Amino acid sequence: MIEGIDVSSYQSATPDVTGLSFVFVKVTEGTSYVNPAWQSQYQTAKGAGLVTGLYHYPNITADPVAEANYFLSQATPQTGDILILDWEWDGTVSNGVADAYKQQWLQSVKNQKPDSRVILYSNLDDWTHVDTNSYCQDGLWIADYVSAGQPRIQHPWVFHQYSDAGGLDRNVGNFSSVDELKAWAGVPTPAPTVDPHSEPGYAVWAYKNPVPGPDAWAKLDAVYTAVQGLSGAVQAILAKLDQGGKTGA
């Protein structure tokens, strides 16, 4: 398992990400609130090479499609960002209303961002007593404050929020490495920055040019052929001079 945190305006705009693999950041709530620290928190995680997630807290009785659109307009997610519905709410609503909201929000975001992972965050109580269909799109992020990686549910989970000690939510991801998480999330693989003229372990004549044009062997072969031609011409000239010297003696 790998470690991560989730943050909102209650946490630092530049959270300590030492030793982490992922950071989830609250962006919006309803259709009128944006976390003022989210961009700084997001860039802090991105700058450290971590996997990033962006989440929305709902007004559960409002239009889920309108809220999904508002979230995407404010978050402007990048390739590889995980998009998350923080399925919590103030007040009391029927299970049907809560389920309908999560289904429509998740589907709307997925329809607009089909290449992104779209997941559901839920606490244990809502998942076991309010949820009626186990629908969570691409995965479940479950909150249950027990030993890391041992949430008390039967449903497969992707992330587990296991603690809020010290005012910071701590999570684990059900992945063996950050590279496995990046592959799952679709984080682009950066192009290698290798000087093609200094590849280790290759003689220069074995080098193949990665860009259009002749490779080093072809260039050296052309030079060799040209030198051979010049050598032949020089030999011919020397022979004529030698012959002329003998004739004039």
Rosetta silent file (secondary structure, phi, psi, omega in degrees, C-alpha in Angstrom):
SEQUENCE: MIEGIDVSSYQSATPDVTGLSFVFVKVTEGTSYVNPAWQSQYQTAKGAGLVTGLYHYPNITADPVAEANYFLSQATPQTGDILILDWEWDGTVSNGVADAYKQQWLQSVKNQKPDSRVILYSNLDDWTHVDTNSYCQDGLWIADYVSAGQPRIQHPWVFHQYSDAGGLDRNVGNFSSVDELKAWAGVPTPAPTVDPHSEPGYAVWAYKNPVPGPDAWAKLDAVYTAVQGLSGAVQAILAKLDQGGKTGA
SCORE:     score description
SCORE:     0.000 S_00000001
   1 L     0.000  156.297 -179.849    0.000    0.000    0.000 S_00000001
   2 E  -122.654  154.963 -172.736    1.007    3.599   -0.543 S_00000001
   3 E  -100.329  148.240  174.825    0.361    6.676    1.598 S_00000001
   4 E  -157.226  174.965  177.478   -1.488    9.889    0.816 S_00000001
   5 E  -133.884  164.298  168.730   -3.474   12.747    2.331 S_00000001
   6 E  -126.974  144.456 -172.117   -6.521   14.814    1.448 S_00000001
   7 E  -135.005  157.011  174.708   -6.717   18.550    2.086 S_00000001
   8 L  -140.891 -161.768 -179.288   -9.175   21.445    2.010 S_00000001
   9 L   -68.487  -12.724  178.259   -9.085   25.082    3.096 S_00000001
  10 L   -77.193  -14.751  179.992   -8.595   23.892    6.680 S_00000001
  11 L  -105.791  172.095 -178.083   -5.081   22.695    5.828 S_00000001
  12 L   -61.020  147.086  175.179   -1.956   24.532    4.696 S_00000001
  13 L   -70.203  -18.193  177.221   -1.833   25.951    1.192 S_00000001
  14 L  -128.410   73.402 -175.383    1.568   24.241    0.905 S_00000001
  15 L   -63.842  152.579  175.568    1.094   20.905    2.702 S_00000001
  16 L   -75.164  116.824 -176.839    4.041   18.747    3.648 S_00000001
  17 L  -110.305   15.247 -179.509    4.052   15.947    1.064 S_00000001
  18 L   -58.778  129.204  177.100    7.232   14.226    2.195 S_00000001
  19 L    77.616    5.506 -178.095    6.960   10.459    1.829 S_00000001
  20 L   -97.801  161.785  176.710    3.566   10.586    0.120 S_00000001
  21 L  -113.271  -22.125 -178.696    2.393    9.148   -3.180 S_00000001
  22 E  -151.658  155.003  176.083   -0.868   11.050   -3.680 S_00000001
  23 E  -138.675  128.807  175.684   -2.777   14.128   -2.531 S_00000001
  24 E  -106.809  133.139 -171.423   -6.513   14.734   -2.948 S_00000001
  25 E  -122.358  129.519  173.504   -7.631   18.380   -2.916 S_00000001
  26 E   -71.752  131.347  178.956  -11.084   19.858   -2.306 S_00000001
  27 E  -110.144  -51.478 -172.469  -11.978   22.249   -5.111 S_00000001
  28 E  -132.302  162.703  172.342  -15.702   23.037   -4.929 S_00000001
  29 E  -142.903  128.476 -176.569  -18.815   22.841   -2.785 S_00000001
  30 L    60.466 -137.192  176.735  -22.293   23.261   -4.240 S_00000001
  31 L  -128.205   25.064 -178.827  -22.250   25.767   -7.090 S_00000001
  32 L  -140.040   -5.316 -174.835  -20.899   28.822   -5.289 S_00000001
  33 E  -118.925  136.225  172.952  -17.823   27.834   -3.275 S_00000001
  34 E  -129.014  129.895  176.734  -14.226   27.300   -4.368 S_00000001
  35 L   -60.376  116.630 -175.879  -11.467   26.354   -1.942 S_00000001
  36 L   -66.373  -16.880 -177.897   -9.165   29.427   -2.020 S_00000001
  37 L  -101.134    0.356 -168.095   -6.091   27.278   -1.351 S_00000001
  38 H   -63.770  -40.192 -176.974   -6.757   24.494   -3.838 S_00000001
  39 H   -65.507  -40.410  177.510   -4.483   25.657   -6.645 S_00000001
  40 H   -66.222  -43.004  178.917   -1.521   26.075   -4.301 S_00000001
  41 H   -62.897  -42.187  179.520   -2.206   22.708   -2.666 S_00000001
  42 H   -63.419  -47.855 -178.401   -2.570   21.079   -6.075 S_00000001
  43 H   -67.348  -31.781  175.705    0.636   22.593   -7.445 S_00000001
  44 H   -61.045  -44.721  178.502    2.544   21.587   -4.309 S_00000001
  45 H   -68.590  -44.793  179.402    1.598   17.976   -4.942 S_00000001
  46 H   -60.363  -42.418 -178.586    2.185   18.192   -8.690 S_00000001
  47 H   -63.676  -24.581  178.353    5.573   19.779   -8.152 S_00000001
  48 L   -90.632    3.356  178.305    6.596   16.824   -5.993 S_00000001
  49 L    77.268   21.852 -177.666    5.594   14.369   -8.729 S_00000001
  50 L   -89.516  160.391  171.604    2.624   12.965   -6.806 S_00000001
  51 E   -76.181  137.886 -175.625   -0.656   11.665   -8.162 S_00000001
  52 E  -118.113  144.673  173.757   -3.381   14.257   -7.633 S_00000001
  53 E  -127.011  149.165 -179.574   -7.112   14.008   -7.063 S_00000001
  54 E  -123.971  132.392 -175.357   -9.723   16.773   -7.130 S_00000001
  55 E  -131.403  159.837 -176.455  -12.976   16.527   -5.193 S_00000001
  56 E  -124.190  134.182  174.380  -16.402   18.120   -4.835 S_00000001
  57 E  -101.821  126.434 -170.022  -18.619   18.380   -1.749 S_00000001
  58 L   -89.789  156.516  156.451  -22.298   18.382   -2.737 S_00000001
  59 L   -92.809  100.186 -164.361  -25.439   20.216   -1.924 S_00000001
  60 L   -64.013  -19.720  179.916  -27.249   16.875   -1.912 S_00000001
  61 L   -97.258    0.554 -178.664  -30.696   18.303   -2.754 S_00000001
  62 L   -88.770 -178.026 -179.684  -29.457   20.395   -5.689 S_00000001
  63 L   -76.052  112.953 -176.938  -29.083   19.449   -9.360 S_00000001
  64 H   -64.531  -30.880  179.413  -26.157   16.987   -9.525 S_00000001
  65 H   -70.021  -42.206  177.133  -25.470   17.696  -13.199 S_00000001
  66 H   -61.972  -39.363  179.148  -25.238   21.441  -12.568 S_00000001
  67 H   -70.530  -35.793  175.615  -22.869   20.754   -9.677 S_00000001
  68 H   -62.539  -43.271  179.259  -20.784   18.391  -11.814 S_00000001
  69 H   -64.129  -41.274  178.928  -20.487   21.083  -14.464 S_00000001
  70 H   -63.130  -44.434  177.808  -19.506   23.679  -11.864 S_00000001
  71 H   -56.942  -49.153 -177.321  -16.852   21.356  -10.452 S_00000001
  72 H   -67.691  -33.137  179.783  -15.288   20.704  -13.852 S_00000001
  73 H   -69.007  -31.384 -179.614  -15.362   24.393  -14.784 S_00000001
  74 H   -88.955  -35.694 -175.128  -13.450   25.314  -11.629 S_00000001
  75 H   -79.422  -30.880 -175.519  -11.134   22.312  -11.353 S_00000001
  76 L    39.119   61.947 -173.576  -10.055   22.194  -15.028 S_00000001
  77 L   -62.969  149.042  177.918   -8.576   18.713  -14.446 S_00000001
  78 L  -101.236  164.360  178.306   -5.467   17.564  -16.241 S_00000001
  79 L   -57.329  128.536 -179.947   -4.744   14.129  -17.686 S_00000001
  80 L    96.589  -10.187  175.200   -4.136   11.702  -14.833 S_00000001
  81 L   -74.390  136.955  176.118   -6.081   13.650  -12.203 S_00000001
  82 E   -89.194  130.997 -176.151   -8.549   11.514  -10.236 S_00000001
  83 E  -106.487  131.768 -164.186  -11.999   13.135  -10.007 S_00000001
  84 E  -134.376  134.094  167.555  -13.926   12.530   -6.806 S_00000001
  85 E   -95.710  118.164  174.881  -17.386   13.026   -5.355 S_00000001
  86 E   -84.037   90.479 -170.636  -17.116   13.565   -1.590 S_00000001
  87 L   -78.140   74.729  174.996  -20.461   11.905   -0.869 S_00000001
  88 L  -135.532  162.470 -179.040  -21.305   13.707    2.394 S_00000001
  89 L  -162.097  160.400  174.793  -24.001   16.260    3.150 S_00000001
  90 L   -92.648  142.753  178.499  -25.588   18.482    5.729 S_00000001
  91 L    85.059 -170.158 -175.796  -29.053   17.613    6.952 S_00000001
  92 L  -122.143  131.266  174.425  -31.165   14.533    6.303 S_00000001
  93 L  -134.610  165.460  178.606  -32.397   13.226    2.966 S_00000001
  94 L   -70.641  157.558  176.693  -33.847    9.931    1.846 S_00000001
  95 H   -59.241  -36.445 -179.576  -31.565    7.169    0.663 S_00000001
  96 H   -63.423  -42.387  178.742  -33.120    7.482   -2.775 S_00000001
  97 H   -64.949  -44.673 -179.891  -32.233   11.169   -3.069 S_00000001
  98 H   -63.667  -42.963  178.790  -28.670   10.550   -1.907 S_00000001
  99 H   -65.024  -42.064 -179.111  -28.239    7.617   -4.280 S_00000001
 100 H   -63.143  -39.989  179.341  -29.700    9.524   -7.209 S_00000001
 101 H   -61.491  -51.542 -175.490  -27.337   12.420   -6.618 S_00000001
 102 H   -63.009  -38.622 -179.179  -24.218   10.271   -6.539 S_00000001
 103 H   -65.529  -46.066 -177.395  -25.199    8.286   -9.607 S_00000001
 104 H   -69.332  -40.135  179.424  -25.984   11.347  -11.717 S_00000001
 105 H   -63.989  -50.183 -178.087  -22.929   13.320  -10.559 S_00000001
 106 H   -61.232  -42.756 -179.494  -20.511   10.448  -11.172 S_00000001
 107 H   -67.658  -39.064  179.669  -22.009    9.641  -14.556 S_00000001
 108 H   -63.857  -45.515  179.451  -22.028   13.267  -15.662 S_00000001
 109 H   -65.316  -42.287  179.547  -18.366   13.763  -14.776 S_00000001
 110 H   -63.894  -39.808  178.693  -17.403   10.457  -16.390 S_00000001
 111 H   -62.304  -35.592 -178.552  -19.295   11.332  -19.566 S_00000001
 112 H   -85.016  -25.019  179.934  -17.421   14.613  -19.820 S_00000001
 113 L  -129.445   66.499 -173.180  -14.054   13.174  -18.795 S_00000001
 114 L   -64.514  -22.006 -179.475  -14.146    9.582  -20.077 S_00000001
 115 L   -89.840   -2.476 -179.859  -10.370    9.153  -19.857 S_00000001
 116 L   -97.422  150.442  170.654  -10.234   10.186  -16.201 S_00000001
 117 L   -77.662  127.853  179.570  -10.756    7.966  -13.173 S_00000001
 118 E  -120.348  121.320 -173.125  -13.941    9.071  -11.402 S_00000001
 119 E  -131.004  168.741 -179.136  -14.462    7.689   -7.896 S_00000001
 120 E  -113.255  131.949  168.857  -16.716    7.981   -4.849 S_00000001
 121 E   -99.333  133.060  175.706  -15.703    8.966   -1.320 S_00000001
 122 E  -147.854  144.984  171.136  -18.017    7.703    1.426 S_00000001
 123 E   -80.038  165.529 -174.712  -17.804    7.202    5.150 S_00000001
 124 H   -60.386  -41.413 -176.391  -18.567    3.776    6.546 S_00000001
 125 H   -64.440  -46.642  179.563  -21.994    4.692    7.902 S_00000001
 126 H   -66.138  -38.147 -178.950  -23.314    6.119    4.641 S_00000001
 127 H   -66.297  -36.772 -175.386  -21.860    3.258    2.620 S_00000001
 128 H   -92.591  -18.727 -175.309  -23.424    0.583    4.810 S_00000001
 129 H  -122.332  -20.250 -179.725  -26.740    2.283    5.710 S_00000001
 130 L  -105.946  -44.977  178.831  -27.571    4.875    3.033 S_00000001
 131 L   -56.875  139.535 -179.840  -26.117    3.428   -0.169 S_00000001
 132 L  -120.942   -8.643 -173.558  -28.551    1.096   -1.921 S_00000001
 133 L  -135.696    0.700  178.682  -26.708    0.048   -5.103 S_00000001
 134 L    58.961   22.539 -178.963  -22.946    0.028   -4.400 S_00000001
 135 L   -80.639  125.619  179.599  -22.424    2.307   -7.395 S_00000001
 136 L  -144.643   22.962  178.261  -19.081    4.127   -7.252 S_00000001
 137 L    56.513 -108.588 -174.632  -18.067    4.444  -10.935 S_00000001
 138 L   -92.479   -3.367  179.624  -14.315    3.647  -11.180 S_00000001
 139 L   164.603  162.472 -177.660  -13.675    2.934   -7.525 S_00000001
 140 E  -112.480  130.192  170.735  -14.476    3.452   -3.865 S_00000001
 141 E  -108.257  108.405 -173.199  -12.574    5.642   -1.413 S_00000001
 142 E  -104.800  136.650  175.900  -13.863    4.520    1.963 S_00000001
 143 E  -102.886  118.043  177.463  -13.464    6.338    5.297 S_00000001
 144 L  -155.594  113.112 -170.184  -13.226    4.008    8.276 S_00000001
 145 L   -83.855   78.295  176.329  -10.901    4.884   11.151 S_00000001
 146 L  -134.406 -167.704  179.972   -9.307    1.517   11.791 S_00000001
 147 L   -56.981  138.561 -177.740   -5.950   -0.004   10.861 S_00000001
 148 L   -56.140  128.913  177.636   -4.711    1.262    7.513 S_00000001
 149 L    84.176    9.306 -178.957   -5.819   -0.962    4.675 S_00000001
 150 L  -130.038   50.024  178.893   -8.415   -2.863    6.715 S_00000001
 151 L   -63.758  149.490 -173.976  -11.752   -1.050    6.222 S_00000001
 152 L   -89.360   62.139  177.756  -14.761   -2.970    7.486 S_00000001
 153 L  -137.214  160.735  176.744  -16.512   -3.471    4.156 S_00000001
 154 L   -94.433  -26.623 -176.334  -16.926   -6.309    1.679 S_00000001
 155 L   -67.993  142.459  175.547  -16.908   -4.153   -1.440 S_00000001
 156 L   -58.835  141.152  179.874  -13.551   -3.713   -3.240 S_00000001
 157 L  -126.463  155.113  179.762  -11.897   -0.422   -2.357 S_00000001
 158 L  -106.778  -40.381  178.076   -9.213    1.682   -4.021 S_00000001
 159 E  -131.156  148.778  179.904   -8.393    4.154   -1.234 S_00000001
 160 E  -130.399  117.601  172.200   -8.906    3.975    2.527 S_00000001
 161 E   -87.295  113.956 -170.567   -9.045    7.035    4.784 S_00000001
 162 E  -113.623   -6.731 -177.109   -7.969    5.573    8.099 S_00000001
 163 E  -161.108  151.058  169.531   -7.146    8.560   10.343 S_00000001
 164 L  -128.117   29.578 -178.879   -7.644   12.281   10.902 S_00000001
 165 H   -59.774  136.882  177.932   -5.055   12.585   13.663 S_00000001
 166 H    71.735   17.514  178.757   -3.600   16.059   14.057 S_00000001
 167 H    75.977   18.709 -179.852   -6.281   17.600   11.862 S_00000001
 168 L  -131.461  123.219  178.711   -5.001   15.895    8.713 S_00000001
 169 E   -73.407  127.959 -178.316   -6.841   13.126    6.870 S_00000001
 170 E  -115.330  141.789 -173.406   -4.514   10.201    6.142 S_00000001
 171 E  -137.766  160.801  167.057   -5.122    7.569    3.519 S_00000001
 172 E  -125.160  150.223  174.625   -3.646    4.512    1.887 S_00000001
 173 E  -106.686  142.091 -177.030   -4.019    3.446   -1.705 S_00000001
 174 L   -83.259   61.055 -178.193   -4.505   -0.192   -2.607 S_00000001
 175 L  -136.819  152.205 -178.503   -1.460   -0.221   -4.888 S_00000001
 176 L   -80.926  -20.510 -178.077    1.984   -1.760   -4.587 S_00000001
 177 L  -159.707  164.486  177.214    3.794    1.374   -5.760 S_00000001
 178 H   -66.711  -30.168  177.580    3.241    4.927   -6.930 S_00000001
 179 H   -65.056  -37.244  177.258    4.058    3.766  -10.465 S_00000001
 180 H   -65.585  -40.893  176.779    1.169    1.297  -10.293 S_00000001
 181 H   -63.180  -43.858  179.908   -1.121    4.101   -9.120 S_00000001
 182 H   -60.538  -41.228  178.803    0.092    6.371  -11.934 S_00000001
 183 H   -63.783  -42.020  179.144   -0.627    3.661  -14.489 S_00000001
 184 H   -64.187  -42.342 -177.263   -4.134    3.162  -13.053 S_00000001
 185 H   -76.709  -16.491 -178.657   -4.843    6.899  -13.006 S_00000001
 186 L    82.261   27.737  177.470   -3.494    7.413  -16.523 S_00000001
 187 L   -65.973  128.352 -178.274   -0.726    9.826  -15.565 S_00000001
 188 L   -61.012  142.913  175.657    1.269   10.580  -18.732 S_00000001
 189 L   -86.070  122.246 -178.281    4.746    9.091  -18.908 S_00000001
 190 L   -66.273  144.379  178.094    7.295   11.868  -19.457 S_00000001
 191 L   -67.372  140.613  179.353    9.469   11.559  -22.542 S_00000001
 192 L   -65.010  140.149  177.577   13.063   10.552  -21.752 S_00000001
 193 L  -107.227   76.587 -177.576   15.576   13.404  -21.822 S_00000001
 194 L  -114.880  132.483  174.391   18.619   11.525  -23.109 S_00000001
 195 L   -70.793  111.246 -175.231   21.340   13.014  -25.263 S_00000001
 196 H   -64.636  -16.580 -179.583   21.263   10.596  -28.234 S_00000001
 197 H   -89.173    2.300 -179.979   24.940   11.286  -28.961 S_00000001
 198 H  -133.811   38.743  178.423   26.055    9.998  -25.580 S_00000001
 199 L   -67.178  125.561 -178.455   24.193    6.727  -25.188 S_00000001
 200 L   -70.161  143.832  174.300   26.165    4.537  -22.772 S_00000001
 201 L    84.328    4.543 -179.068   27.365    1.172  -23.962 S_00000001
 202 L  -121.926  129.582  171.378   27.204    1.918  -27.659 S_00000001
 203 L   -67.837  151.685 -174.397   30.118    2.501  -30.014 S_00000001
 204 H   -60.171  -33.335 -177.579   29.538    5.554  -32.162 S_00000001
 205 H   -76.251   -9.686  177.000   29.220    3.505  -35.332 S_00000001
 206 H   -93.945   -6.140 -175.991   26.401    1.480  -33.778 S_00000001
 207 L   -70.251  132.990  175.466   24.358    4.582  -32.978 S_00000001
 208 L  -109.305  123.963 -176.651   21.039    4.925  -34.805 S_00000001
 209 L   -67.620  124.904 -179.048   19.752    8.448  -35.201 S_00000001
 210 L   -75.648  -13.992  178.520   16.256    8.772  -33.634 S_00000001
 211 L  -104.437  160.163 -179.203   15.358   11.665  -35.938 S_00000001
 212 L   -55.449  138.033 -179.125   15.005   11.484  -39.718 S_00000001
 213 L   133.166  169.556 -177.921   18.384   11.363  -41.468 S_00000001
 214 L   -67.861  146.434  176.640   21.368    9.034  -41.779 S_00000001
 215 L   -83.775  176.713 -173.953   22.664    7.327  -38.680 S_00000001
 216 H   -62.327  -37.286 -179.522   26.273    7.519  -37.489 S_00000001
 217 H   -63.198  -43.846  179.304   27.297    4.319  -39.284 S_00000001
 218 H   -62.120  -39.713  178.973   26.013    5.625  -42.593 S_00000001
 219 H   -64.881  -46.472  179.659   27.876    8.891  -42.049 S_00000001
 220 H   -64.388  -37.087  178.229   31.114    7.138  -41.151 S_00000001
 221 H   -64.308  -38.933  178.122   30.737    4.776  -44.094 S_00000001
 222 H   -66.015  -40.392  177.618   30.333    7.740  -46.434 S_00000001
 223 H   -63.746  -42.461  179.479   33.433    9.379  -44.972 S_00000001
 224 H   -60.523  -44.502  179.375   35.375    6.121  -45.348 S_00000001
 225 H   -62.098  -41.864  179.328   34.325    5.809  -48.993 S_00000001
 226 H   -64.537  -41.361  179.097   35.334    9.408  -49.659 S_00000001
 227 H   -64.038  -41.023  177.641   38.723    8.891  -48.008 S_00000001
 228 H   -60.639  -40.305  178.468   39.267    5.728  -50.042 S_00000001
 229 H   -64.370  -43.536  177.470   38.501    7.690  -53.204 S_00000001
 230 H   -63.722  -39.740  179.512   40.952   10.435  -52.272 S_00000001
 231 H   -61.744  -40.868  178.985   43.575    7.861  -51.407 S_00000001
 232 H   -64.831  -39.305  179.542   43.190    6.285  -54.835 S_00000001
 233 H   -65.995  -41.504  178.424   43.512    9.659  -56.523 S_00000001
 234 H   -63.269  -41.862  179.300   46.652   10.506  -54.548 S_00000001
 235 H   -62.318  -38.845  179.198   48.183    7.155  -55.434 S_00000001
 236 H   -65.342  -42.058  178.996   47.483    7.768  -59.105 S_00000001
 237 H   -63.850  -44.626  179.575   49.124   11.204  -58.975 S_00000001
 238 H   -61.836  -37.952  179.625   52.174    9.831  -57.178 S_00000001
 239 H   -64.915  -41.783  178.678   52.476    7.080  -59.749 S_00000001
 240 H   -64.605  -41.835  177.732   52.437    9.581  -62.608 S_00000001
 241 H   -62.263  -42.613  178.967   55.073   11.742  -60.928 S_00000001
 242 H   -63.070  -41.162  179.952   57.251    8.741  -60.325 S_00000001
 243 H   -66.420  -40.184  179.668   56.893    7.643  -63.947 S_00000001
 244 H   -64.226  -38.785  178.966   57.692   11.163  -65.195 S_00000001
 245 H   -63.251  -40.362  179.987   60.835   11.279  -63.077 S_00000001
 246 H   -67.625  -35.719 -177.927   62.106    8.026  -64.529 S_00000001
 247 H   -69.623  -36.227 -177.048   61.425    9.141  -68.132 S_00000001
 248 L   -82.996    1.954 -174.971   63.363   12.404  -67.727 S_00000001
 249 L   -78.247    0.000    0.000   66.449   10.780  -66.201 S_00000001
